[in-house]
Amino acid sequence: MTSIDNSSFGKEFMNNLINRNPGEVEFHQAVHEVTESLLDFIEDNPKYKNAKILERMSEAERIIIFRVPWQDDKGEVQINRGYRIEMNSAIGPYKGGLRFHPTVNLGILKFLAFEQVFKNSLTTLPMGGGKGGSDFDPKQKTDGEVMRFCQSFMTELSRHIGSNTDVPAGDIGVGGREIGFLFGQYKRIRNEFTGVLTGKGREWGGSLIRPEATGYGNVYFADEMLKTRNDSFKDKTVTISGSGNVAQFTTEKVTELGGKVVTLSDSSGFIYDADGIDAEKLKFVMRLKNIKRGRIEEYAKKFGAEYHPNKRPWRIKCDVALPSATQNEINKEEAELLINNGCICVSEGANMPSTPDAVEVYLKNKILYGPGKAANAGGVSVSGLEMSQNSLRMSWTREEVDGHLKRIMQDIHSTCVKYGKTKDGFINYVDGANIGGFVKVAEAMLAQGLV
Ligand code: NDP
């Protein structure tokens, strides 16, 4: 396989990208990984190289950056920065989440938007790629403050989105509460009730299974990977990071399939419960995180589990690891630790949680490794199904949506196998997802001319 270092096209492309997007390290990292997978494929298919498809795909169609002024409960004026990256609309309206977190910046959102293009293509649904958000931190804010921020954010964003143009959803820091405030403001400004956001409440246009979709989808994907080795989640010990939306429903589905989840975390530390986080304990986590908005440390106090402040859970022995918090949360040493402790499968609920040298460790050791753009595509898939239901003005049952989700995750797995199987039978899911996601978008761009 050709690597960027020994390809003149690859080197020149990456140098240009870094020069044109200085300091945006996460964006460079995401594009580098995809380019490495695509080099041979693009050499074999000169039509993509001649039309500069990769160069065009790594330049956003449009980037919107805006001021978000709002007033806190003390009457003090606060100012945040809002963003929407409209990355690629070759196969459908821009689609991707909004992230509210103090670490948000242009480079992080560009990496997420770039990944989203490939992810959405893999889902088989007609969705382009986008991402947005703000450096606003919803933690320790009152509901009133979050509402005023969301209203101000949407007042500007509403000019740029629409049910046939760009359809945002949630991500870190944007859950049901925030989507509600954003949707309310959009409706008020435009005077239309439309499927402009996904992740809505069930009573006002939301889809059943949307909250569960990313976590469930990741477990379905990991299960497909395990099946290729005649294995399953039954009796597996599983470590999970994060304790938000994705981590919660990943825990629920793993437990349902007979696995035992022993860790959860937040940005302050992780808990280790050797007895497993069963359905009752998970209910406590959901209340703690979604209603009380407290810290995961309280789990350890309540159930007598271990709490490790400022640490990540990857030192704990497990069979399967499902990172579900944030980017670059597993480094090379932690990847080696996982493998030395017997881990056979890493499947990413979060976006880009493994650093590039951690990914190298997985591939060198030939474990089952599902990269985020394939493994966590369940969330956006059910968002796509929410859009379909909104257009039809119909709601499907839980079983119908879950059935679609399972089938989509199986299809994504098959695409990865099709494009990622190597001569010795090993499935390189990184190459599989990158090439599989690329082809559909590239063909659409070729057909649509220079736009
Ligand atoms: P939530 O906000 O619900 O939860 C995020 C969790 O990750 C929290 O426990 C949070 O802890 C922790 N976390 C966030 N940032 C950091 C950080 N810098 N360091 C350590 N821990 C951190 O978000 P989601 O569960 O929705 O998202 C989790 C991941 O899954 C993200 O990478 C997201 O992009 C990805 N994803 C989400 C989808 C969805 O449908 N929601 C779809 C596809 C991917 P704390 O509260 O202390 O910050």
Short mmCIF file of C-alpha atoms and ligand atoms in Angstrom, two decimals:
data_model
loop_
_atom_site.label_atom_id
_atom_site.label_comp_id
_atom_site.label_asym_id
_atom_site.label_seq_id
_atom_site.Cartn_x
_atom_site.Cartn_y
_atom_site.Cartn_z
CA MET A 1 0.00 0.00 0.00
CA THR A 2 1.36 3.44 -0.94
CA SER A 3 1.78 5.82 2.00
CA ILE A 4 1.71 9.61 1.84
CA ASP A 5 5.45 9.77 2.55
CA ASN A 6 6.31 7.88 -0.62
CA SER A 7 3.74 9.43 -2.94
CA SER A 8 4.54 12.76 -4.62
CA PHE A 9 0.81 13.42 -5.13
CA GLY A 10 0.09 12.59 -1.48
CA LYS A 11 2.92 14.76 -0.13
CA GLU A 12 2.01 17.74 -2.28
CA PHE A 13 -1.68 17.41 -1.47
CA MET A 14 -1.08 17.27 2.30
CA ASN A 15 1.45 20.14 2.23
CA ASN A 16 -1.06 22.31 0.39
CA LEU A 17 -3.82 21.37 2.79
CA ILE A 18 -1.70 22.23 5.83
CA ASN A 19 -0.60 25.56 4.30
CA ARG A 20 -4.17 26.51 3.40
CA ASN A 21 -5.55 25.54 6.83
CA PRO A 22 -2.80 26.49 9.29
CA GLY A 23 -3.01 25.26 12.88
CA GLU A 24 -6.10 23.10 12.28
CA VAL A 25 -4.44 19.91 13.52
CA GLU A 26 -7.55 17.75 13.91
CA PHE A 27 -8.60 18.63 10.36
CA HIS A 28 -5.13 17.72 9.05
CA GLN A 29 -5.31 14.43 11.01
CA ALA A 30 -8.71 13.46 9.57
CA VAL A 31 -7.77 14.30 5.97
CA HIS A 32 -4.38 12.55 6.32
CA GLU A 33 -6.06 9.31 7.40
CA VAL A 34 -8.52 9.34 4.52
CA THR A 35 -5.85 10.26 1.96
CA GLU A 36 -3.62 7.39 3.09
CA SER A 37 -6.49 4.95 2.40
CA LEU A 38 -7.33 6.51 -0.98
CA LEU A 39 -3.92 6.95 -2.63
CA ASP A 40 -3.80 3.61 -4.46
CA PHE A 41 -7.50 3.79 -5.33
CA ILE A 42 -7.11 7.26 -6.85
CA GLU A 43 -4.01 6.19 -8.79
CA ASP A 44 -6.02 3.27 -10.21
CA ASN A 45 -8.93 5.60 -11.13
CA PRO A 46 -7.36 8.69 -12.75
CA LYS A 47 -10.79 10.26 -13.38
CA TYR A 48 -10.90 11.22 -9.70
CA LYS A 49 -7.38 12.61 -9.75
CA ASN A 50 -7.93 14.62 -12.94
CA ALA A 51 -11.12 16.18 -11.60
CA LYS A 52 -9.33 16.99 -8.29
CA ILE A 53 -12.09 15.31 -6.33
CA LEU A 54 -10.06 14.91 -3.12
CA GLU A 55 -8.88 18.54 -3.28
CA ARG A 56 -12.50 19.68 -3.71
CA MET A 57 -13.81 17.39 -0.97
CA SER A 58 -11.35 18.86 1.53
CA GLU A 59 -12.44 22.45 0.80
CA ALA A 60 -15.80 23.29 2.41
CA GLU A 61 -18.53 24.48 0.04
CA ARG A 62 -19.34 27.20 2.57
CA ILE A 63 -18.31 28.19 6.11
CA ILE A 64 -20.41 30.50 8.25
CA ILE A 65 -18.94 32.08 11.41
CA PHE A 66 -21.07 34.37 13.51
CA ARG A 67 -21.39 36.29 16.77
CA VAL A 68 -23.75 34.91 19.42
CA PRO A 69 -24.55 37.56 22.06
CA TRP A 70 -26.79 36.60 25.00
CA GLN A 71 -27.53 37.66 28.55
CA ASP A 72 -26.84 35.48 31.61
CA ASP A 73 -29.08 35.32 34.70
CA LYS A 74 -27.21 38.20 36.32
CA GLY A 75 -27.99 40.41 33.34
CA GLU A 76 -24.38 40.36 32.18
CA VAL A 77 -23.75 40.28 28.42
CA GLN A 78 -21.93 37.17 27.14
CA ILE A 79 -20.50 36.62 23.67
CA ASN A 80 -19.79 33.27 22.04
CA ARG A 81 -18.81 32.30 18.53
CA GLY A 82 -21.12 30.20 16.35
CA TYR A 83 -20.17 28.12 13.30
CA ARG A 84 -21.73 26.07 10.53
CA ILE A 85 -19.51 24.18 8.10
CA GLU A 86 -21.41 23.22 4.94
CA MET A 87 -18.89 20.73 3.64
CA ASN A 88 -20.43 18.81 0.76
CA SER A 89 -23.92 18.61 -0.76
CA ALA A 90 -23.22 16.29 -3.70
CA ILE A 91 -25.55 13.52 -2.51
CA GLY A 92 -28.09 15.43 -0.40
CA PRO A 93 -28.69 18.40 1.93
CA TYR A 94 -25.90 19.12 4.41
CA LYS A 95 -26.44 16.99 7.51
CA GLY A 96 -24.46 16.79 10.75
CA GLY A 97 -24.61 17.73 14.40
CA LEU A 98 -24.10 20.87 16.44
CA ARG A 99 -21.51 20.72 19.22
CA PHE A 100 -21.59 23.08 22.22
CA HIS A 101 -18.32 22.72 24.12
CA PRO A 102 -15.60 25.19 25.19
CA THR A 103 -13.02 23.31 23.06
CA VAL A 104 -14.95 23.96 19.82
CA ASN A 105 -12.96 25.77 17.13
CA LEU A 106 -12.85 25.92 13.35
CA GLY A 107 -10.34 23.06 12.96
CA ILE A 108 -12.35 20.65 15.12
CA LEU A 109 -15.59 21.41 13.26
CA LYS A 110 -13.87 21.05 9.87
CA PHE A 111 -12.53 17.62 10.88
CA LEU A 112 -16.01 16.59 12.01
CA ALA A 113 -17.66 17.95 8.84
CA PHE A 114 -15.11 16.18 6.62
CA GLU A 115 -15.68 12.86 8.42
CA GLN A 116 -19.42 13.41 8.19
CA VAL A 117 -19.34 13.47 4.37
CA PHE A 118 -17.92 9.93 4.26
CA LYS A 119 -20.11 8.70 7.11
CA ASN A 120 -23.31 9.96 5.53
CA SER A 121 -22.36 8.43 2.22
CA LEU A 122 -21.84 5.04 3.92
CA THR A 123 -25.34 5.09 5.43
CA THR A 124 -26.84 4.60 1.92
CA LEU A 125 -29.21 7.55 2.62
CA PRO A 126 -29.21 10.78 0.54
CA MET A 127 -27.39 13.13 2.92
CA GLY A 128 -24.50 15.52 2.34
CA GLY A 129 -22.10 16.47 5.14
CA GLY A 130 -21.93 19.39 7.54
CA LYS A 131 -21.17 20.22 11.17
CA GLY A 132 -21.51 23.21 13.44
CA GLY A 133 -21.62 24.47 16.98
CA SER A 134 -20.21 26.96 19.39
CA ASP A 135 -17.60 27.39 22.12
CA PHE A 136 -20.55 27.85 24.53
CA ASP A 137 -20.41 25.54 27.56
CA PRO A 138 -23.89 24.40 28.68
CA LYS A 139 -22.47 22.93 31.90
CA GLN A 140 -23.38 24.88 35.06
CA LYS A 141 -25.80 27.06 33.08
CA THR A 142 -29.46 27.37 34.04
CA ASP A 143 -32.20 26.27 31.63
CA GLY A 144 -33.01 29.97 31.07
CA GLU A 145 -29.42 30.75 30.10
CA VAL A 146 -29.25 27.78 27.74
CA MET A 147 -32.55 28.88 26.16
CA ARG A 148 -31.40 32.46 25.61
CA PHE A 149 -28.14 31.25 24.10
CA CYS A 150 -29.96 28.79 21.78
CA GLN A 151 -32.39 31.51 20.66
CA SER A 152 -29.58 33.89 19.80
CA PHE A 153 -27.62 31.12 18.03
CA MET A 154 -30.65 30.14 15.94
CA THR A 155 -31.55 33.74 15.10
CA GLU A 156 -28.45 33.82 12.91
CA LEU A 157 -28.28 30.14 11.90
CA SER A 158 -31.89 30.17 10.63
CA ARG A 159 -30.85 32.15 7.53
CA HIS A 160 -28.53 29.36 6.41
CA ILE A 161 -30.44 26.13 7.09
CA GLY A 162 -33.69 24.54 5.90
CA SER A 163 -35.27 21.11 5.49
CA ASN A 164 -33.98 20.86 1.89
CA THR A 165 -30.73 22.77 2.47
CA ASP A 166 -29.02 21.92 5.74
CA VAL A 167 -30.47 19.89 8.61
CA PRO A 168 -28.46 20.03 11.86
CA ALA A 169 -28.78 17.56 14.77
CA GLY A 170 -27.22 17.20 18.25
CA ASP A 171 -23.67 16.28 19.27
CA ILE A 172 -21.62 16.90 22.43
CA GLY A 173 -23.52 19.34 24.66
CA VAL A 174 -26.57 19.41 22.39
CA GLY A 175 -29.29 17.01 23.52
CA GLY A 176 -33.08 17.06 23.60
CA ARG A 177 -33.27 20.27 25.67
CA GLU A 178 -31.09 22.28 23.29
CA ILE A 179 -32.76 20.90 20.13
CA GLY A 180 -36.12 21.96 21.62
CA PHE A 181 -35.00 25.57 22.19
CA LEU A 182 -33.36 25.73 18.75
CA PHE A 183 -36.42 24.31 16.98
CA GLY A 184 -38.79 26.65 18.83
CA GLN A 185 -36.82 29.69 17.73
CA TYR A 186 -36.56 28.52 14.10
CA LYS A 187 -40.33 27.96 13.97
CA ARG A 188 -40.97 31.39 15.43
CA ILE A 189 -38.70 33.20 12.97
CA ARG A 190 -39.79 31.32 9.83
CA ASN A 191 -43.38 30.61 10.78
CA GLU A 192 -43.13 27.05 9.51
CA PHE A 193 -43.21 23.67 11.18
CA THR A 194 -40.65 21.69 9.24
CA GLY A 195 -38.02 19.00 9.65
CA VAL A 196 -35.16 21.48 9.87
CA LEU A 197 -33.50 19.77 12.84
CA THR A 198 -33.34 16.11 13.86
CA GLY A 199 -33.26 14.71 17.36
CA LYS A 200 -36.59 16.40 18.06
CA GLY A 201 -38.94 15.27 20.83
CA ARG A 202 -41.37 12.48 19.93
CA GLU A 203 -44.41 14.72 20.29
CA TRP A 204 -43.14 17.30 17.80
CA GLY A 205 -41.67 15.41 14.88
CA GLY A 206 -38.91 13.32 16.44
CA SER A 207 -38.25 9.68 15.57
CA LEU A 208 -38.39 6.77 17.96
CA ILE A 209 -34.89 5.28 18.47
CA ARG A 210 -33.07 8.54 17.54
CA PRO A 211 -31.69 8.99 21.09
CA GLU A 212 -30.57 5.35 21.15
CA ALA A 213 -29.31 5.21 17.56
CA THR A 214 -25.60 6.02 17.82
CA GLY A 215 -24.98 3.74 20.79
CA TYR A 216 -27.17 0.88 19.51
CA GLY A 217 -25.70 1.27 16.02
CA ASN A 218 -22.14 1.01 17.30
CA VAL A 219 -22.98 -2.18 19.17
CA TYR A 220 -24.68 -3.63 16.06
CA PHE A 221 -21.58 -2.77 14.04
CA ALA A 222 -19.21 -4.31 16.62
CA ASP A 223 -21.43 -7.38 16.71
CA GLU A 224 -21.07 -7.73 12.92
CA MET A 225 -17.29 -7.49 13.32
CA LEU A 226 -17.31 -10.13 16.08
CA LYS A 227 -19.44 -12.42 13.87
CA THR A 228 -16.64 -12.48 11.25
CA ARG A 229 -14.65 -14.34 13.91
CA ASN A 230 -17.61 -16.47 15.03
CA ASP A 231 -17.84 -14.48 18.23
CA SER A 232 -20.45 -12.30 20.01
CA PHE A 233 -20.95 -9.93 22.97
CA LYS A 234 -22.06 -12.81 25.23
CA ASP A 235 -19.98 -12.78 28.44
CA LYS A 236 -17.60 -10.13 27.11
CA THR A 237 -16.15 -7.53 29.46
CA VAL A 238 -16.57 -4.12 27.88
CA THR A 239 -15.00 -0.75 28.70
CA ILE A 240 -16.80 2.43 27.64
CA SER A 241 -15.71 6.06 27.96
CA GLY A 242 -18.08 9.00 28.29
CA SER A 243 -21.42 8.95 30.08
CA GLY A 244 -23.50 11.06 27.71
CA ASN A 245 -25.98 10.09 25.03
CA VAL A 246 -23.77 7.66 23.12
CA ALA A 247 -22.20 5.99 26.17
CA GLN A 248 -25.59 5.46 27.87
CA PHE A 249 -27.29 3.63 25.01
CA THR A 250 -24.13 1.69 24.17
CA THR A 251 -24.18 0.40 27.75
CA GLU A 252 -27.88 -0.52 27.42
CA LYS A 253 -27.41 -2.53 24.21
CA VAL A 254 -24.20 -4.31 25.31
CA THR A 255 -25.97 -5.43 28.50
CA GLU A 256 -28.98 -6.60 26.46
CA LEU A 257 -26.67 -8.73 24.30
CA GLY A 258 -25.11 -10.43 27.34
CA GLY A 259 -21.94 -8.35 27.77
CA LYS A 260 -20.78 -6.68 31.00
CA VAL A 261 -19.93 -2.97 30.93
CA VAL A 262 -17.42 -2.10 33.67
CA THR A 263 -16.45 1.55 33.05
CA LEU A 264 -17.94 4.96 32.22
CA SER A 265 -16.29 8.38 32.39
CA ASP A 266 -16.66 12.12 32.03
CA SER A 267 -14.12 14.88 31.61
CA SER A 268 -13.25 14.66 35.34
CA GLY A 269 -12.39 10.92 35.55
CA PHE A 270 -13.73 7.37 35.20
CA ILE A 271 -15.58 4.83 37.34
CA TYR A 272 -14.76 1.10 37.41
CA ASP A 273 -17.51 -1.25 38.54
CA ALA A 274 -16.23 -4.84 38.38
CA ASP A 275 -19.77 -6.18 38.95
CA GLY A 276 -21.02 -4.49 35.80
CA ILE A 277 -23.31 -1.52 35.14
CA ASP A 278 -26.67 -3.26 34.92
CA ALA A 279 -30.02 -1.79 33.85
CA GLU A 280 -30.81 -0.42 37.34
CA LYS A 281 -27.42 1.28 37.69
CA LEU A 282 -27.75 2.68 34.16
CA LYS A 283 -31.05 4.30 35.15
CA PHE A 284 -29.14 6.11 37.90
CA VAL A 285 -26.53 7.30 35.35
CA MET A 286 -29.27 8.57 33.02
CA ARG A 287 -30.92 10.54 35.82
CA LEU A 288 -27.55 11.83 37.01
CA LYS A 289 -26.41 12.99 33.57
CA ASN A 290 -29.62 13.97 31.78
CA ILE A 291 -31.64 15.55 34.59
CA LYS A 292 -29.40 16.35 37.54
CA ARG A 293 -26.46 17.13 35.21
CA GLY A 294 -24.00 15.88 37.87
CA ARG A 295 -20.55 14.23 37.72
CA ILE A 296 -19.86 10.50 37.18
CA GLU A 297 -17.96 10.42 40.50
CA GLU A 298 -21.38 10.26 42.20
CA TYR A 299 -21.87 6.76 40.70
CA ALA A 300 -18.86 5.51 42.65
CA LYS A 301 -20.23 6.98 45.88
CA LYS A 302 -23.69 5.50 45.30
CA PHE A 303 -22.61 1.96 44.31
CA GLY A 304 -19.23 1.63 46.07
CA ALA A 305 -17.35 1.40 42.75
CA GLU A 306 -13.81 2.68 42.15
CA TYR A 307 -13.36 6.29 40.98
CA HIS A 308 -10.18 7.38 39.19
CA PRO A 309 -10.01 11.19 38.87
CA ASN A 310 -8.40 12.69 35.75
CA LYS A 311 -7.80 9.25 34.24
CA ARG A 312 -9.18 7.40 31.22
CA PRO A 313 -10.55 3.86 31.40
CA TRP A 314 -8.21 2.11 28.95
CA ARG A 315 -5.97 0.58 31.67
CA ILE A 316 -8.87 -1.69 32.72
CA LYS A 317 -8.74 -5.22 31.30
CA CYS A 318 -11.46 -5.83 28.71
CA ASP A 319 -12.42 -7.88 25.65
CA VAL A 320 -14.07 -5.00 23.80
CA ALA A 321 -13.48 -1.22 24.10
CA LEU A 322 -16.13 1.25 22.91
CA PRO A 323 -14.77 4.82 23.19
CA SER A 324 -17.80 7.15 23.35
CA ALA A 325 -16.58 10.52 24.67
CA THR A 326 -14.45 12.66 22.35
CA GLN A 327 -11.60 12.89 19.81
CA ASN A 328 -8.05 11.66 20.55
CA GLU A 329 -8.96 9.95 23.82
CA ILE A 330 -6.90 6.78 23.15
CA ASN A 331 -3.18 7.26 22.49
CA LYS A 332 -0.54 4.77 21.39
CA GLU A 333 0.39 3.64 24.92
CA GLU A 334 -3.27 3.12 25.81
CA ALA A 335 -3.85 1.15 22.57
CA GLU A 336 -0.89 -1.09 23.49
CA LEU A 337 -2.24 -1.48 27.00
CA LEU A 338 -5.62 -2.54 25.61
CA ILE A 339 -4.08 -5.17 23.38
CA ASN A 340 -1.66 -6.49 26.03
CA ASN A 341 -4.68 -6.89 28.32
CA GLY A 342 -6.43 -9.08 25.74
CA CYS A 343 -8.75 -6.62 23.96
CA ILE A 344 -9.92 -8.10 20.64
CA CYS A 345 -12.19 -5.32 19.38
CA VAL A 346 -12.29 -1.51 19.42
CA SER A 347 -15.38 0.11 17.91
CA GLU A 348 -15.72 3.88 17.95
CA GLY A 349 -18.92 5.53 19.19
CA ALA A 350 -17.08 8.85 19.34
CA ASN A 351 -15.59 10.63 16.33
CA MET A 352 -11.84 10.00 15.87
CA PRO A 353 -11.26 8.92 19.51
CA SER A 354 -8.04 7.05 18.58
CA THR A 355 -4.87 8.94 17.65
CA PRO A 356 -3.22 7.89 14.35
CA ASP A 357 -0.50 5.89 16.16
CA ALA A 358 -3.15 4.12 18.25
CA VAL A 359 -4.87 3.10 15.00
CA GLU A 360 -1.52 1.79 13.74
CA VAL A 361 -1.27 -0.41 16.84
CA TYR A 362 -4.74 -1.89 16.22
CA LEU A 363 -3.98 -2.60 12.56
CA LYS A 364 -0.54 -4.07 13.27
CA ASN A 365 -2.08 -6.44 15.80
CA LYS A 366 -4.98 -7.23 13.45
CA ILE A 367 -7.69 -6.76 16.06
CA LEU A 368 -11.23 -5.90 14.98
CA TYR A 369 -11.18 -2.11 14.64
CA GLY A 370 -14.29 -0.16 13.58
CA PRO A 371 -13.47 3.51 12.85
CA GLY A 372 -16.06 6.10 13.92
CA LYS A 373 -17.22 7.08 10.46
CA ALA A 374 -18.54 3.54 9.99
CA ALA A 375 -19.25 2.40 13.55
CA ASN A 376 -21.12 5.48 14.81
CA ALA A 377 -23.09 6.18 11.63
CA GLY A 378 -26.27 4.87 13.30
CA GLY A 379 -27.06 8.31 14.75
CA VAL A 380 -27.10 10.13 11.46
CA SER A 381 -28.88 7.18 9.83
CA VAL A 382 -31.85 7.51 12.15
CA SER A 383 -31.67 11.28 11.67
CA GLY A 384 -32.11 10.50 7.96
CA LEU A 385 -35.08 8.31 8.86
CA GLU A 386 -36.48 11.17 10.96
CA MET A 387 -36.26 13.40 7.86
CA SER A 388 -38.12 10.78 5.82
CA GLN A 389 -40.88 10.50 8.44
CA ASN A 390 -41.18 14.32 8.60
CA SER A 391 -41.55 14.50 4.80
CA LEU A 392 -44.17 11.75 4.85
CA ARG A 393 -45.83 13.28 7.96
CA MET A 394 -45.85 9.80 9.46
CA SER A 395 -44.19 8.06 12.42
CA TRP A 396 -42.80 4.57 12.27
CA THR A 397 -42.86 2.19 15.22
CA ARG A 398 -39.87 1.47 17.42
CA GLU A 399 -39.47 -1.95 15.80
CA GLU A 400 -39.59 -0.48 12.27
CA VAL A 401 -36.92 2.13 12.99
CA ASP A 402 -34.72 -0.32 14.91
CA GLY A 403 -35.03 -2.79 12.02
CA HIS A 404 -33.91 -0.11 9.53
CA LEU A 405 -31.02 0.85 11.82
CA LYS A 406 -29.81 -2.74 12.15
CA ARG A 407 -29.99 -3.26 8.39
CA ILE A 408 -28.11 -0.03 7.69
CA MET A 409 -25.32 -1.00 10.12
CA GLN A 410 -25.09 -4.41 8.44
CA ASP A 411 -24.90 -2.71 5.01
CA ILE A 412 -22.15 -0.38 6.22
CA HIS A 413 -20.28 -3.41 7.52
CA SER A 414 -20.63 -5.16 4.14
CA THR A 415 -19.33 -2.03 2.34
CA CYS A 416 -16.28 -2.01 4.63
CA VAL A 417 -15.66 -5.69 3.90
CA LYS A 418 -16.06 -5.08 0.14
CA TYR A 419 -13.46 -2.31 0.03
CA GLY A 420 -11.29 -3.29 3.01
CA LYS A 421 -10.63 -7.04 2.79
CA THR A 422 -6.94 -7.75 2.27
CA LYS A 423 -5.34 -10.73 0.54
CA ASP A 424 -4.79 -12.61 3.81
CA GLY A 425 -8.48 -12.25 4.73
CA PHE A 426 -7.95 -9.48 7.33
CA ILE A 427 -10.57 -6.73 7.09
CA ASN A 428 -9.07 -3.25 7.21
CA TYR A 429 -12.19 -1.31 8.18
CA VAL A 430 -10.33 2.01 7.92
CA ASP A 431 -9.65 1.55 4.21
CA GLY A 432 -13.05 -0.05 3.71
CA ALA A 433 -14.93 2.91 5.22
CA ASN A 434 -12.80 5.56 3.53
CA ILE A 435 -12.96 4.08 0.03
CA GLY A 436 -16.59 2.95 0.40
CA GLY A 437 -17.64 6.43 1.57
CA PHE A 438 -15.61 8.19 -1.12
CA VAL A 439 -16.90 6.43 -4.24
CA LYS A 440 -20.54 7.54 -4.05
CA VAL A 441 -19.70 11.19 -3.34
CA ALA A 442 -16.95 11.25 -5.97
CA GLU A 443 -19.25 9.84 -8.65
CA ALA A 444 -21.95 12.39 -7.79
CA MET A 445 -19.41 15.22 -8.01
CA LEU A 446 -18.18 14.00 -11.39
CA ALA A 447 -21.74 13.85 -12.69
CA GLN A 448 -22.57 17.36 -11.44
CA GLY A 449 -19.60 19.06 -13.10
CA LEU A 450 -17.42 21.78 -11.61
CA VAL A 451 -19.57 23.00 -8.71
P1 NDP B 1 -22.72 14.11 25.23
O1 NDP B 1 -22.51 15.56 25.40
O2 NDP B 1 -24.04 13.52 25.50
O3 NDP B 1 -21.64 13.32 26.11
C1 NDP B 1 -20.28 13.51 25.94
C2 NDP B 1 -19.52 12.71 27.00
O4 NDP B 1 -18.13 12.76 26.70
C3 NDP B 1 -19.70 13.30 28.38
O5 NDP B 1 -19.59 12.26 29.32
C4 NDP B 1 -18.51 14.25 28.47
O6 NDP B 1 -18.09 14.52 29.79
C5 NDP B 1 -17.44 13.48 27.73
N1 NDP B 1 -16.49 14.43 27.12
C6 NDP B 1 -16.78 15.42 26.23
N2 NDP B 1 -15.67 16.11 25.92
C7 NDP B 1 -14.68 15.54 26.64
C8 NDP B 1 -13.30 15.79 26.74
N3 NDP B 1 -12.72 16.80 26.04
N4 NDP B 1 -12.57 14.99 27.56
C9 NDP B 1 -13.16 13.98 28.27
N5 NDP B 1 -14.46 13.70 28.21
C10 NDP B 1 -15.21 14.46 27.40
O7 NDP B 1 -22.24 13.79 23.73
P2 NDP B 1 -22.54 12.50 22.84
O8 NDP B 1 -22.66 11.29 23.70
O9 NDP B 1 -23.63 12.85 21.91
O10 NDP B 1 -21.20 12.42 21.96
C11 NDP B 1 -20.07 11.63 22.33
C12 NDP B 1 -19.21 11.36 21.11
O11 NDP B 1 -19.98 10.65 20.13
C13 NDP B 1 -18.67 12.60 20.39
O12 NDP B 1 -17.39 12.31 19.85
C14 NDP B 1 -19.67 12.79 19.25
O13 NDP B 1 -19.12 13.52 18.18
C15 NDP B 1 -19.92 11.34 18.88
N6 NDP B 1 -21.14 11.10 18.12
C16 NDP B 1 -22.36 11.46 18.64
C17 NDP B 1 -23.51 11.22 17.92
C18 NDP B 1 -24.86 11.46 18.49
O14 NDP B 1 -25.84 11.04 17.86
N7 NDP B 1 -25.00 12.10 19.63
C19 NDP B 1 -23.45 10.66 16.54
C20 NDP B 1 -22.12 10.23 16.14
C21 NDP B 1 -21.03 10.49 16.91
P3 NDP B 1 -18.40 15.98 30.41
O15 NDP B 1 -19.87 16.02 30.56
O16 NDP B 1 -17.64 15.99 31.69
O17 NDP B 1 -17.87 16.98 29.40
#
